[in-house]
């Protein structure tokens, strides 16, 4: 490997700076002084997962830098926010070791846990989030089973099995030609067109990498110059001039890498626009009872080759709707406003309305099997002998067990690699993605649940009782999240739920459903012994200690409590008839010096009755009160007592469930 001398490095850096100034090369970390980017940086400093996710969804540049040359990833790493670092990396934040910003990020990481996470994300994984999407599109050029092509284009010595919807979305020339003759199944190119040139053009259309060596020479039938001339003519004819520009810049590695990223983004945007203008705009809403009667012509102008059906959830409300009778309307013309979409029974309204239960609706989406193959579920279905994989006069209807809104989110992801998942639908999307074996979408749904979900309920303060805070309606059901995480094998959801419970434990600890959840967690261990731990409960305890800042090995509080006990050991304690379960609190931590578990789940405390009117108010006349109404010396003492109270309630719950953990 050649080592560049100092003057060579300076020349290289100067040339790179000139390319940036001329607009040919983009900075990996451009300066961004916008208000939205400033908010993202502040959220990364504070470890605010919810705000980070929302700002990233809005499209804030994740790899920009602020006025002090800090990127969001550097700030999150420096401040020790592991979950934020993971979110940024999963959202394509740059951390390349051989760059200035990448090395800064690694050097400034607060601990080894974050540093190892950064090292686990190599360049290709962190900077090329569209690579799986592009790789699938490119693979369609050579995929034989199942066969999803619908047009054959031949050259002098080679034939290409292609897809009309991809050609139409990526090339203005094909878009216009196929709009006029959508039923075309084959084309023949001029005999003088080098097949190598057309092959490179199709690889570009299908989001493949442009080769540095175009081929040609002895034994190929064409010289390199002839192939380059053919590429030039084809790129002009198909109106894909980016192909020729990419050929010219292929010798510069960094320019080629930037061009590749730009072309993938451009291709994704073109496919997204085509998907929204053709697939989503032509979805059909029909009464569920008539959904199976839909007849969709195979020769249609949006080139759909299968229908996906999702039924709306049943509801029980009634409404006034007109009486109707059905009339079958068959359409075979591929042109016109309906773009060759034959619809089956159409309800024709009469003049006499009737009072009836609202009809349940089904939504049918006209889609392309080539894109559904990104799901292993559909790959297995269309590669088998199932009815859905067989050719038929009209398009096959495949019913998916999810709501129409969830199916639209799934299709948007399959066609575009991006999707916005509302928090209230995240659990349903997670379950549907698991059903269809779409792992990347599962991860996206889990990220939404574990970041936005943190802000769906205000965190309980250690100095406020449940009665003090007005209950807010939960956007998500945390019990559903835990069970969905177990069912779909997504560990981060159980971690999120444990943290969620720990910071609100006083609101959940006495709920019957919480007890059922702990019982379920214990039963998940096959052949569980009495001494085995309960994973969910272990994590709740861990995050509970984090909540109250009582990590004894780090803070040294254990030693302080031992010293306090030694000092008070010589005092008269004859009046303290503490049982073995009593929780001893140092005397200087305030009145109400102990909280004793009397064995039935209730708590007897100091001099203030748990039934006093003042119990509901944690702060009274400047005094700090604990969760059980006791007066603590200060907030630190209150935290310590509350921590012991909640641990005691966990022990009481375990005793009630007859579990030893």
XYZ file of C-alpha atoms in Angstrom:
661
model
C 0.000 0.000 0.000
C 1.415 3.401 -1.027
C 1.788 5.990 1.741
C 1.158 9.564 0.655
C 3.719 12.186 1.606
C 2.741 15.399 3.371
C 2.700 17.520 0.217
C 0.569 14.864 -1.537
C -1.952 14.918 1.319
C -2.089 18.706 1.189
C -2.726 18.615 -2.562
C -5.459 15.988 -2.064
C -7.151 18.021 0.671
C -6.924 21.192 -1.449
C -8.522 19.434 -4.430
C -11.251 18.057 -2.194
C -11.958 21.541 -0.794
C -12.168 22.953 -4.329
C -14.676 20.251 -5.306
C -16.769 21.152 -2.265
C -16.633 24.880 -3.068
C -17.605 24.181 -6.693
C -20.606 22.145 -5.566
C -19.431 18.867 -7.106
C -18.700 17.237 -3.760
C -20.771 17.419 -0.609
C -19.378 17.619 2.893
C -20.124 14.586 5.053
C -20.846 16.917 7.991
C -22.020 20.327 6.694
C -22.529 23.263 9.064
C -26.179 23.609 10.104
C -27.349 26.603 12.162
C -31.069 25.961 11.758
C -33.391 25.938 14.762
C -34.493 22.347 14.138
C -30.890 21.083 14.113
C -30.183 23.019 17.295
C -33.132 21.256 18.925
C -31.757 17.875 17.805
C -28.358 18.674 19.327
C -29.991 19.738 22.588
C -32.062 16.544 22.694
C -28.878 14.499 22.176
C -27.171 16.326 25.046
C -30.088 15.634 27.390
C -30.765 12.086 26.201
C -34.324 12.939 25.110
C -35.218 9.906 22.960
C -38.714 11.098 22.110
C -37.578 14.488 20.779
C -34.718 12.872 18.823
C -37.099 10.466 17.081
C -39.579 13.231 16.244
C -36.880 15.523 14.811
C -35.343 12.712 12.749
C -38.803 11.907 11.379
C -39.110 15.552 10.306
C -35.955 15.110 8.208
C -33.318 17.019 10.204
C -29.823 16.301 8.840
C -28.456 13.713 11.259
C -24.849 14.143 10.069
C -24.611 17.946 10.156
C -22.467 19.826 12.699
C -23.153 22.829 14.901
C -21.096 26.009 15.291
C -18.728 24.175 17.642
C -18.135 21.331 15.136
C -20.191 18.813 17.148
C -22.462 16.323 15.411
C -25.514 14.832 17.187
C -23.704 11.485 17.460
C -20.648 13.056 19.108
C -22.868 14.876 21.624
C -24.850 11.766 22.533
C -21.648 9.720 22.885
C -19.914 12.394 24.946
C -22.884 12.724 27.321
C -23.224 8.963 27.764
C -26.726 8.431 26.351
C -26.484 4.861 25.029
C -30.095 4.617 23.769
C -29.782 7.889 21.847
C -26.493 6.726 20.293
C -28.152 3.500 19.179
C -31.093 5.404 17.698
C -28.766 7.731 15.753
C -26.705 4.845 14.394
C -29.837 2.969 13.350
C -30.955 6.164 11.583
C -27.734 6.276 9.453
C -25.513 8.568 11.533
C -21.903 8.571 10.266
C -19.157 6.993 12.349
C -16.302 6.191 9.967
C -13.045 5.518 11.802
C -10.757 7.025 9.178
C -12.403 10.451 9.280
C -11.906 13.393 11.607
C -15.476 13.374 12.939
C -15.517 9.577 13.266
C -12.342 9.524 15.349
C -13.651 12.376 17.521
C -16.811 10.408 18.171
C -14.895 7.299 19.274
C -12.374 9.245 21.356
C -15.041 11.260 23.199
C -17.361 8.338 23.988
C -18.111 8.424 27.714
C -17.663 4.690 28.315
C -16.633 1.452 26.628
C -20.238 0.334 26.183
C -20.905 3.269 23.843
C -17.484 2.942 22.190
C -18.090 -0.713 21.366
C -21.516 0.156 19.958
C -19.914 2.764 17.679
C -17.297 0.286 16.509
C -19.984 -2.290 15.699
C -21.458 0.050 13.071
C -19.057 -0.031 10.150
C -19.142 2.474 7.281
C -21.465 0.577 4.942
C -23.963 -0.158 7.707
C -24.140 3.384 9.027
C -24.063 5.412 5.812
C -25.976 3.290 3.335
C -29.462 2.704 4.797
C -30.937 2.314 1.297
C -28.582 -0.514 0.362
C -31.038 -3.367 1.226
C -33.745 -1.621 -0.805
C -31.448 -1.034 -3.783
C -30.065 -4.580 -3.565
C -33.582 -6.016 -3.837
C -34.439 -3.892 -6.887
C -31.167 -4.912 -8.568
C -31.749 -8.610 -7.783
C -34.961 -8.548 -9.855
C -32.811 -8.427 -12.989
C -31.543 -11.959 -12.383
C -34.289 -13.534 -10.266
C -35.851 -16.542 -11.967
C -38.104 -17.873 -9.198
C -40.688 -16.650 -8.807
C -40.880 -14.951 -12.182
C -42.282 -11.441 -11.742
C -41.261 -9.807 -15.038
C -43.981 -8.617 -17.399
C -42.012 -7.388 -20.413
C -39.198 -8.913 -22.488
C -36.780 -6.554 -24.238
C -34.395 -8.139 -26.756
C -31.120 -6.941 -28.238
C -28.986 -8.497 -30.969
C -27.631 -11.236 -28.730
C -29.409 -11.052 -25.372
C -32.890 -10.702 -23.842
C -33.805 -8.867 -20.641
C -36.811 -9.776 -18.447
C -37.917 -6.481 -16.954
C -40.750 -4.875 -14.976
C -42.981 -2.220 -16.464
C -43.625 -0.386 -13.201
C -39.876 0.055 -12.556
C -39.209 1.191 -16.125
C -42.143 3.586 -15.966
C -41.061 5.093 -12.626
C -37.373 5.494 -13.501
C -37.397 6.514 -17.182
C -39.574 9.298 -18.652
C -39.245 7.614 -22.068
C -40.660 4.295 -20.832
C -43.316 6.117 -18.836
C -44.679 7.777 -21.978
C -44.410 4.653 -24.154
C -46.093 2.359 -21.617
C -48.879 4.870 -20.966
C -49.859 4.525 -24.630
C -49.379 0.745 -24.922
C -49.625 -0.723 -21.385
C -50.421 -4.229 -22.660
C -47.070 -4.523 -24.493
C -45.171 -7.665 -23.453
C -42.072 -7.468 -25.688
C -39.865 -4.967 -27.500
C -36.956 -5.355 -29.888
C -34.026 -2.937 -29.790
C -32.110 -1.842 -32.927
C -29.536 -4.461 -33.957
C -26.675 -1.958 -33.628
C -27.272 -1.513 -29.882
C -24.521 -3.285 -27.903
C -26.202 -5.596 -25.346
C -23.483 -4.644 -22.842
C -24.524 -0.983 -23.108
C -28.218 -1.762 -22.601
C -27.338 -4.101 -19.705
C -25.423 -1.321 -17.926
C -28.329 1.061 -18.538
C -30.803 -1.411 -17.021
C -28.542 -1.984 -14.032
C -28.603 1.781 -13.482
C -32.402 1.861 -13.820
C -32.617 -0.979 -11.281
C -30.447 0.962 -8.780
C -27.322 -1.115 -9.369
C -23.772 0.216 -9.148
C -22.269 1.609 -12.335
C -19.176 -0.459 -13.208
C -15.834 1.288 -13.555
C -15.006 -1.061 -16.445
C -17.754 -1.137 -19.091
C -16.229 -4.145 -20.846
C -15.612 -4.624 -24.545
C -12.586 -5.876 -26.408
C -11.643 -9.127 -28.134
C -14.288 -11.837 -27.922
C -17.131 -9.514 -26.928
C -18.095 -8.339 -30.409
C -17.770 -4.669 -29.452
C -14.922 -2.362 -28.533
C -14.937 -0.292 -25.338
C -15.531 2.883 -27.374
C -18.561 1.320 -29.093
C -20.032 0.331 -25.741
C -19.437 3.813 -24.309
C -21.064 5.343 -27.404
C -24.016 2.992 -26.938
C -24.364 3.994 -23.274
C -24.342 7.661 -24.276
C -27.102 7.146 -26.856
C -29.227 4.953 -24.560
C -28.973 7.381 -21.634
C -30.110 10.200 -23.912
C -32.945 8.148 -25.464
C -34.281 6.900 -22.114
C -33.777 10.347 -20.497
C -31.498 8.994 -17.783
C -28.520 11.326 -18.129
C -27.362 10.467 -14.616
C -26.036 7.237 -16.095
C -23.549 9.003 -18.363
C -22.470 11.377 -15.578
C -21.850 8.389 -13.331
C -19.676 6.745 -15.989
C -17.548 9.900 -16.255
C -17.074 10.167 -12.466
C -16.488 6.480 -11.777
C -12.700 6.930 -11.542
C -12.935 9.173 -8.434
C -13.817 6.936 -5.472
C -15.357 9.631 -3.288
C -17.296 11.242 -6.129
C -18.519 7.802 -7.206
C -19.637 7.034 -3.646
C -21.493 10.338 -3.401
C -23.061 9.820 -6.824
C -24.159 6.335 -5.771
C -25.854 7.692 -2.650
C -27.580 10.447 -4.621
C -28.811 8.033 -7.290
C -30.245 5.630 -4.719
C -32.076 8.503 -3.039
C -33.331 9.751 -6.403
C -34.451 6.254 -7.441
C -36.237 5.721 -4.154
C -38.048 9.050 -4.532
C -39.105 8.172 -8.084
C -40.490 4.813 -6.977
C -42.249 6.480 -4.050
C -43.919 9.047 -6.322
C -45.019 6.285 -8.702
C -46.312 4.189 -5.792
C -48.416 7.038 -4.399
C -49.732 8.150 -7.797
C -50.635 4.667 -9.006
C -50.984 2.152 -6.177
C -52.427 4.252 -3.354
C -54.607 6.356 -5.638
C -56.268 3.243 -7.067
C -56.989 1.318 -3.891
C -60.605 0.209 -3.742
C -62.937 0.489 -0.754
C -65.881 -1.914 -0.823
C -68.237 -3.674 1.571
C -66.484 -6.696 3.045
C -69.333 -8.978 1.979
C -68.639 -8.074 -1.664
C -64.823 -7.956 -1.558
C -64.427 -11.443 -3.047
C -66.509 -10.416 -6.065
C -63.976 -7.859 -7.269
C -62.605 -8.630 -10.728
C -59.421 -6.807 -11.730
C -58.168 -7.157 -15.286
C -54.604 -8.511 -15.509
C -53.841 -6.074 -18.355
C -54.094 -2.792 -16.452
C -52.266 0.500 -16.842
C -50.619 0.382 -13.413
C -49.182 -3.092 -14.172
C -50.486 -4.596 -10.911
C -50.327 -8.395 -10.747
C -51.916 -9.133 -7.346
C -54.435 -7.556 -4.959
C -53.832 -7.296 -1.223
C -56.933 -7.046 0.937
C -57.283 -5.735 4.499
C -60.596 -5.598 6.368
C -61.525 -2.749 8.667
C -62.111 -3.636 12.341
C -65.727 -4.454 13.117
C -67.774 -1.745 14.801
C -71.251 -1.800 16.194
C -72.589 1.656 15.415
C -75.654 2.091 13.297
C -76.225 4.608 10.571
C -78.822 5.416 7.966
C -77.795 4.095 4.613
C -79.688 3.732 1.346
C -81.000 0.366 0.277
C -78.956 -0.955 -2.597
C -78.898 -3.588 -5.246
C -75.818 -4.926 -7.012
C -74.962 -4.679 -10.640
C -71.868 -6.323 -12.110
C -69.895 -3.959 -14.316
C -67.069 -5.559 -16.260
C -64.421 -3.461 -17.947
C -61.714 -4.870 -20.190
C -60.310 -1.696 -21.728
C -56.896 -0.884 -20.275
C -57.261 2.848 -20.818
C -59.513 5.502 -19.379
C -59.951 7.021 -15.932
C -60.003 3.674 -14.163
C -56.765 2.601 -15.876
C -58.153 -0.815 -16.686
C -59.509 -1.493 -13.201
C -62.607 -3.669 -13.565
C -64.724 -3.470 -10.441
C -67.209 -6.187 -9.551
C -70.619 -5.620 -7.963
C -71.330 -1.902 -7.642
C -74.075 -0.878 -5.230
C -76.683 1.278 -6.927
C -78.581 3.416 -4.431
C -82.370 3.446 -4.346
C -84.516 6.280 -3.018
C -85.701 4.489 0.110
C -83.203 4.745 2.974
C -83.230 2.207 5.783
C -81.845 2.130 9.278
C -79.096 -0.512 9.363
C -75.809 -1.363 10.945
C -72.912 0.334 9.131
C -71.426 -2.050 6.591
C -67.924 -3.279 7.307
C -65.444 -2.115 4.683
C -62.489 -3.790 3.025
C -59.653 -2.043 1.215
C -57.940 -3.673 -1.767
C -54.499 -2.479 -2.904
C -53.292 -3.220 -6.482
C -49.628 -4.116 -6.016
C -46.673 -5.808 -7.668
C -45.318 -9.165 -6.575
C -41.791 -7.992 -7.395
C -41.914 -5.601 -4.421
C -43.760 -8.004 -2.129
C -40.838 -10.426 -2.446
C -38.969 -8.261 0.074
C -41.115 -10.178 2.571
C -40.111 -13.819 3.097
C -43.799 -14.587 3.657
C -44.694 -13.517 0.112
C -41.508 -15.025 -1.313
C -42.577 -18.440 -0.007
C -46.174 -17.920 -1.146
C -45.354 -16.930 -4.733
C -42.665 -19.611 -5.096
C -45.057 -22.403 -4.131
C -47.924 -24.288 -5.688
C -50.480 -22.252 -3.721
C -53.452 -20.822 -5.554
C -52.095 -17.268 -5.077
C -49.020 -18.151 -7.143
C -50.931 -19.486 -10.149
C -51.750 -17.505 -13.282
C -55.409 -16.564 -13.703
C -57.578 -14.354 -15.887
C -58.074 -11.847 -13.102
C -55.730 -10.804 -10.305
C -55.580 -13.061 -7.259
C -56.792 -11.542 -3.974
C -54.593 -12.183 -0.916
C -56.097 -11.275 2.460
C -53.715 -9.960 5.123
C -54.675 -10.164 8.800
C -54.280 -6.492 9.716
C -56.152 -3.217 9.362
C -56.037 -1.198 6.099
C -53.981 1.537 7.797
C -51.362 -0.990 8.903
C -51.244 -2.616 5.450
C -50.691 0.788 3.840
C -47.746 1.411 6.185
C -46.296 -1.993 5.259
C -46.672 -1.373 1.517
C -45.138 2.080 1.824
C -42.109 0.505 3.477
C -41.777 -2.244 0.864
C -41.973 0.238 -2.017
C -39.926 3.092 -0.515
C -37.881 1.817 2.483
C -39.349 4.636 4.545
C -42.515 4.966 6.505
C -43.968 6.978 9.354
C -45.500 4.786 12.047
C -47.971 6.537 14.382
C -47.428 5.502 17.983
C -50.983 4.211 18.289
C -50.395 1.786 15.370
C -46.844 0.743 16.280
C -47.837 -2.478 18.091
C -50.094 -3.530 15.192
C -47.321 -2.782 12.671
C -44.861 -4.786 14.788
C -47.160 -7.825 14.845
C -47.957 -7.583 11.118
C -44.265 -7.208 10.209
C -43.513 -10.288 12.302
C -46.276 -12.198 10.503
C -44.836 -11.226 7.113
C -41.182 -11.726 8.155
C -40.122 -8.131 7.470
C -37.325 -7.728 10.026
C -36.326 -4.147 9.166
C -39.895 -2.930 9.597
C -40.105 -4.798 12.918
C -37.059 -2.860 14.067
C -38.577 0.455 12.976
C -41.797 -0.278 14.888
C -39.786 -1.285 17.966
C -37.788 1.960 17.767
C -41.013 3.988 17.645
C -42.398 2.150 20.673
C -39.219 2.446 22.713
C -38.585 6.132 21.916
C -41.891 7.914 21.342
C -43.477 5.572 23.872
C -41.308 7.101 26.578
C -43.289 10.307 26.300
C -46.819 8.937 26.142
C -47.283 9.189 29.935
C -45.554 11.750 32.160
C -42.929 10.209 34.380
C -43.958 9.961 38.029
C -41.834 12.075 40.321
C -40.461 10.392 43.386
C -41.997 13.216 45.380
C -45.521 12.885 43.968
C -48.120 10.271 44.644
C -50.422 8.845 42.015
C -53.282 10.880 43.447
C -51.361 14.087 42.837
C -51.114 13.708 39.066
C -54.180 13.730 36.932
C -54.382 10.512 34.929
C -53.808 10.902 31.216
C -55.096 8.603 28.560
C -52.375 6.201 27.457
C -51.515 6.305 23.760
C -50.194 2.762 24.003
C -51.013 -0.078 26.365
C -47.725 -0.991 28.024
C -48.967 -4.519 28.746
C -49.617 -5.019 25.036
C -46.105 -3.758 24.271
C -44.472 -6.294 26.619
C -46.477 -9.207 25.254
C -45.868 -8.089 21.664
C -42.132 -7.941 22.407
C -42.228 -11.484 23.773
C -44.287 -12.771 20.864
C -42.123 -11.139 18.188
C -38.810 -11.833 19.939
C -37.722 -8.173 20.196
C -35.677 -7.867 23.427
C -35.456 -4.081 23.325
C -39.209 -3.843 23.957
C -38.916 -5.752 27.226
C -36.048 -3.442 28.213
C -38.180 -0.418 27.325
C -41.172 -1.765 29.271
C -39.008 -2.462 32.329
C -37.757 1.130 32.301
C -41.283 2.392 31.696
C -42.662 0.430 34.671
C -39.738 1.355 36.939
C -40.273 5.086 36.499
C -44.031 4.716 37.157
C -44.006 1.698 39.454
C -46.258 3.216 42.133
C -49.006 3.504 39.492
C -48.771 -0.141 38.384
C -47.504 -2.233 41.293
C -50.958 -2.930 42.738
C -52.763 -3.513 39.443
C -53.970 -7.108 38.917
C -52.741 -7.018 35.309
C -49.224 -6.157 36.499
C -49.278 -9.210 38.761
C -50.466 -11.318 35.811
C -47.593 -9.967 33.706
C -44.997 -10.906 36.319
C -46.553 -14.365 36.516
C -46.311 -14.676 32.719
C -42.668 -13.566 32.778
C -41.879 -16.251 35.351
C -43.675 -18.940 33.353
C -41.639 -18.108 30.206
C -38.668 -19.967 31.715
C -39.092 -23.626 30.851
C -38.581 -25.913 33.848
C -38.251 -22.892 36.121
C -36.766 -23.589 39.557
C -37.741 -21.662 42.678
C -34.397 -19.892 42.762
C -34.496 -18.772 39.117
C -34.813 -15.042 38.552
C -37.679 -13.366 36.712
C -36.171 -11.450 33.799
C -38.741 -8.655 33.605
C -38.633 -8.121 37.366
C -34.828 -8.065 37.405
C -34.820 -5.314 34.801
C -37.490 -3.342 36.672
C -35.342 -3.489 39.811
C -32.319 -2.314 37.826
C -34.102 0.698 36.346
C -35.737 1.420 39.704
C -32.288 1.800 41.268
C -31.335 4.027 38.335
C -34.433 6.127 38.948
C -33.544 6.793 42.559
C -29.813 7.164 41.912
C -29.000 4.394 44.393
C -26.282 2.483 42.582
C -24.470 1.679 45.802
C -21.269 0.488 44.177
C -20.895 3.799 42.279
C -22.227 6.337 44.774
C -20.803 4.823 47.973
C -24.159 5.086 49.753
C -23.870 1.594 51.131
C -20.785 2.579 53.124
C -22.487 5.765 54.309
C -25.509 3.801 55.560
C -23.204 1.326 57.362
C -21.415 4.193 59.115
C -24.739 5.737 60.132
C -25.903 2.404 61.549
C -22.664 2.086 63.539
C -23.079 5.564 65.004
C -26.682 4.925 66.005
C -25.818 1.433 67.308
C -24.938 2.745 70.781
C -28.192 4.662 71.171
C -31.163 3.362 73.086
C -33.263 1.336 70.661
C -35.457 -0.458 73.173
C -38.543 1.324 71.892
C -37.965 0.070 68.350
C -39.607 -3.301 68.071
C -38.602 -3.972 64.508
C -39.373 -7.279 62.884
C -37.085 -8.986 60.417
C -38.813 -7.281 57.485
C -38.413 -3.745 58.817
C -36.630 -1.244 56.564
C -34.262 0.813 58.721
C -33.677 4.411 57.684
C -30.939 6.575 59.283
C -32.399 8.890 61.911
C -31.179 12.119 60.336
C -33.164 11.332 57.176
C -36.289 12.728 58.782
C -39.281 11.836 60.889
C -41.056 8.650 60.091
C -37.742 6.886 60.623
C -38.935 3.473 59.533
C -41.434 1.821 57.228
C -42.416 -1.652 58.314
C -43.997 -4.396 56.228
C -46.665 -6.024 58.373
C -47.031 -8.983 56.039
C -50.349 -8.348 54.319
C -49.156 -5.893 51.715
C -49.986 -2.853 53.882
C -47.424 -0.597 55.534
C -47.251 0.830 59.056
C -45.216 4.002 59.257
C -43.964 6.356 62.001
C -46.205 8.893 63.645
C -48.405 9.901 60.726
C -51.401 7.749 59.997
C -51.542 6.415 56.414
C -55.192 7.428 56.411
C -54.556 11.064 57.304
C -55.913 13.715 55.010
C -52.448 15.087 54.427
C -51.193 11.819 52.901
C -52.424 12.743 49.445
C -50.151 15.791 49.439
C -46.423 14.923 49.225
C -45.372 18.514 49.935
C -47.102 20.104 52.939
C -45.879 23.290 54.622
C -42.476 22.839 52.980
C -42.108 19.226 54.127
C -41.182 16.379 51.821
C -43.540 13.422 52.037
C -42.905 9.902 50.855
C -45.190 7.621 48.856
C -46.812 6.338 52.047
C -47.408 9.810 53.487
C -44.419 9.987 55.837
C -42.440 13.192 56.310
C -38.832 12.929 55.114
C -35.962 15.206 56.093
C -35.218 16.221 52.499
C -35.746 15.041 48.933
C -32.692 12.774 49.068
C -34.066 11.058 52.152
C -37.487 10.862 50.490
C -35.950 9.136 47.469
C -34.221 6.594 49.689
C -37.429 5.802 51.594
C -39.524 5.611 48.405
C -36.988 3.237 46.891
C -37.279 0.913 49.888
C -41.078 1.171 49.847
C -41.279 0.121 46.202
C -38.818 -2.730 46.712
C -40.953 -3.873 49.621
C -44.054 -3.806 47.450
C -42.257 -5.957 44.869
C -41.393 -8.475 47.618
C -45.019 -8.438 48.794
C -46.205 -9.097 45.232
C -43.806 -12.026 44.879
C -45.036 -13.476 48.169
C -48.616 -13.118 47.000
C -47.784 -14.900 43.736
C -45.755 -17.524 45.646
C -42.684 -16.781 43.548
C -39.104 -16.711 44.765
C -36.936 -14.398 42.682
